[in-house]
Amino acid sequence: MLRNGLEPWHLLIPAVVVIAVFGSKRLPDTALALGKSMRVLKSEARAMKDESTP
């Protein structure tokens, strides 16, 4: 069933759907917000790890 795994065209279909839903104008803003969220998450995880280390 999934013998070939992910092919490049498998990724093309969700990309087209995302562009259709969000529109090409909102995608850069959404990507920027996602990047900022990931940085905050990483820094908070790092702070929690440093807190628990004696």
Coordinates of N, CA and C in Angstrom, one line a residue:
M1 N 0.8 -1.2 0.0 CA 0.0 0.0 0.0 C 0.9 1.3 0.0
L2 N 1.7 1.4 1.0 CA 2.6 2.6 1.0 C 4.1 2.1 0.6
R3 N 4.2 1.4 -0.4 CA 5.4 0.8 -0.8 C 6.4 1.9 -1.2
N4 N 6.0 2.9 -1.9 CA 6.9 3.9 -2.4 C 7.1 5.1 -1.4
G5 N 6.4 5.1 -0.4 CA 6.6 6.2 0.6 C 6.1 7.5 0.1
L6 N 6.7 8.6 0.5 CA 6.3 9.9 0.1 C 7.0 10.3 -1.2
E7 N 6.3 10.7 -2.2 CA 6.8 11.1 -3.4 C 6.7 12.7 -3.4
P8 N 7.4 13.4 -4.3 CA 7.3 14.8 -4.3 C 5.9 15.3 -4.6
W9 N 5.1 14.6 -5.4 CA 3.8 15.1 -5.7 C 2.8 14.9 -4.6
H10 N 3.2 14.1 -3.6 CA 2.4 13.9 -2.4 C 2.4 15.2 -1.6
L11 N 3.5 15.9 -1.6 CA 3.7 17.1 -0.9 C 3.1 18.3 -1.7
L12 N 2.9 18.2 -3.0 CA 2.4 19.2 -3.8 C 0.9 19.4 -3.5
I13 N 0.2 18.4 -3.3 CA -1.3 18.4 -3.1 C -1.6 19.2 -1.8
P14 N -1.0 18.9 -0.6 CA -1.3 19.7 0.6 C -0.8 21.2 0.4
A15 N 0.3 21.4 -0.3 CA 0.7 22.8 -0.5 C -0.3 23.6 -1.3
V16 N -0.9 23.0 -2.3 CA -1.9 23.7 -3.1 C -3.1 24.0 -2.2
V17 N -3.5 23.0 -1.4 CA -4.6 23.2 -0.5 C -4.4 24.3 0.5
V18 N -3.2 24.4 1.1 CA -2.8 25.4 2.0 C -2.9 26.8 1.4
I19 N -2.3 26.9 0.2 CA -2.4 28.2 -0.6 C -3.8 28.6 -0.9
A20 N -4.6 27.6 -1.2 CA -6.0 27.9 -1.5 C -6.8 28.4 -0.3
V21 N -6.5 27.8 0.9 CA -7.2 28.1 2.1 C -6.7 29.5 2.6
F22 N -5.4 29.6 2.8 CA -4.9 30.9 3.4 C -4.7 32.0 2.4
G23 N -4.5 31.7 1.2 CA -4.2 32.8 0.2 C -2.7 33.1 0.2
S24 N -2.2 33.5 -0.9 CA -0.8 33.7 -1.1 C -0.3 35.0 -0.3
K25 N -1.3 35.9 0.0 CA -0.9 37.1 0.7 C -0.7 36.8 2.2
R26 N -1.4 35.9 2.8 CA -1.3 35.7 4.2 C -0.2 34.6 4.6
L27 N 0.3 33.9 3.6 CA 1.3 32.8 3.9 C 2.6 33.4 4.5
P28 N 3.2 34.4 4.0 CA 4.4 34.9 4.6 C 4.2 35.3 6.1
D29 N 3.0 36.0 6.4 CA 2.7 36.4 7.8 C 2.5 35.2 8.6
T30 N 1.9 34.1 8.1 CA 1.7 32.9 8.9 C 3.0 32.2 9.1
A31 N 3.9 32.1 8.2 CA 5.2 31.5 8.3 C 6.0 32.3 9.3
L32 N 6.0 33.6 9.3 CA 6.7 34.4 10.3 C 6.2 34.2 11.7
A33 N 4.9 34.1 11.9 CA 4.3 33.9 13.2 C 4.7 32.5 13.7
L34 N 4.7 31.5 12.8 CA 5.1 30.1 13.2 C 6.5 30.1 13.6
G35 N 7.4 30.8 12.9 CA 8.8 30.8 13.3 C 9.0 31.5 14.6
K36 N 8.3 32.5 14.9 CA 8.4 33.2 16.2 C 7.9 32.3 17.3
S37 N 6.9 31.6 17.1 CA 6.3 30.7 18.0 C 7.3 29.5 18.3
M38 N 7.9 29.0 17.3 CA 8.9 27.9 17.5 C 10.1 28.4 18.3
R39 N 10.6 29.7 18.1 CA 11.7 30.2 18.9 C 11.3 30.4 20.3
V40 N 10.1 30.8 20.6 CA 9.6 31.0 22.0 C 9.6 29.6 22.6
L41 N 9.0 28.6 21.9 CA 8.9 27.3 22.5 C 10.3 26.7 22.8
K42 N 11.2 26.9 21.9 CA 12.6 26.4 22.2 C 13.2 27.1 23.3
S43 N 13.1 28.4 23.4 CA 13.7 29.1 24.6 C 13.1 28.7 25.9
E44 N 11.8 28.5 25.9 CA 11.1 28.1 27.1 C 11.5 26.7 27.5
A45 N 11.6 25.8 26.6 CA 12.1 24.4 26.8 C 13.5 24.4 27.4
R46 N 14.3 25.2 26.8 CA 15.7 25.4 27.3 C 15.8 25.9 28.7
A47 N 14.9 26.9 29.0 CA 14.9 27.5 30.3 C 14.4 26.5 31.4
M48 N 13.4 25.7 31.0 CA 12.9 24.6 31.9 C 14.0 23.6 32.2
K49 N 14.7 23.2 31.1 CA 15.8 22.2 31.3 C 16.9 22.8 32.2
D50 N 17.3 24.1 32.0 CA 18.3 24.7 32.8 C 17.8 24.8 34.3
E51 N 16.5 25.0 34.5 CA 15.9 25.2 35.8 C 16.0 23.9 36.6
S52 N 15.8 22.7 35.9 CA 15.7 21.5 36.6 C 17.1 20.9 36.8
T53 N 18.2 21.4 36.2 CA 19.5 20.9 36.4 C 20.1 21.6 37.6
P54 N 20.6 20.8 38.6 CA 21.2 21.5 39.8 C 22.5 22.1 39.6

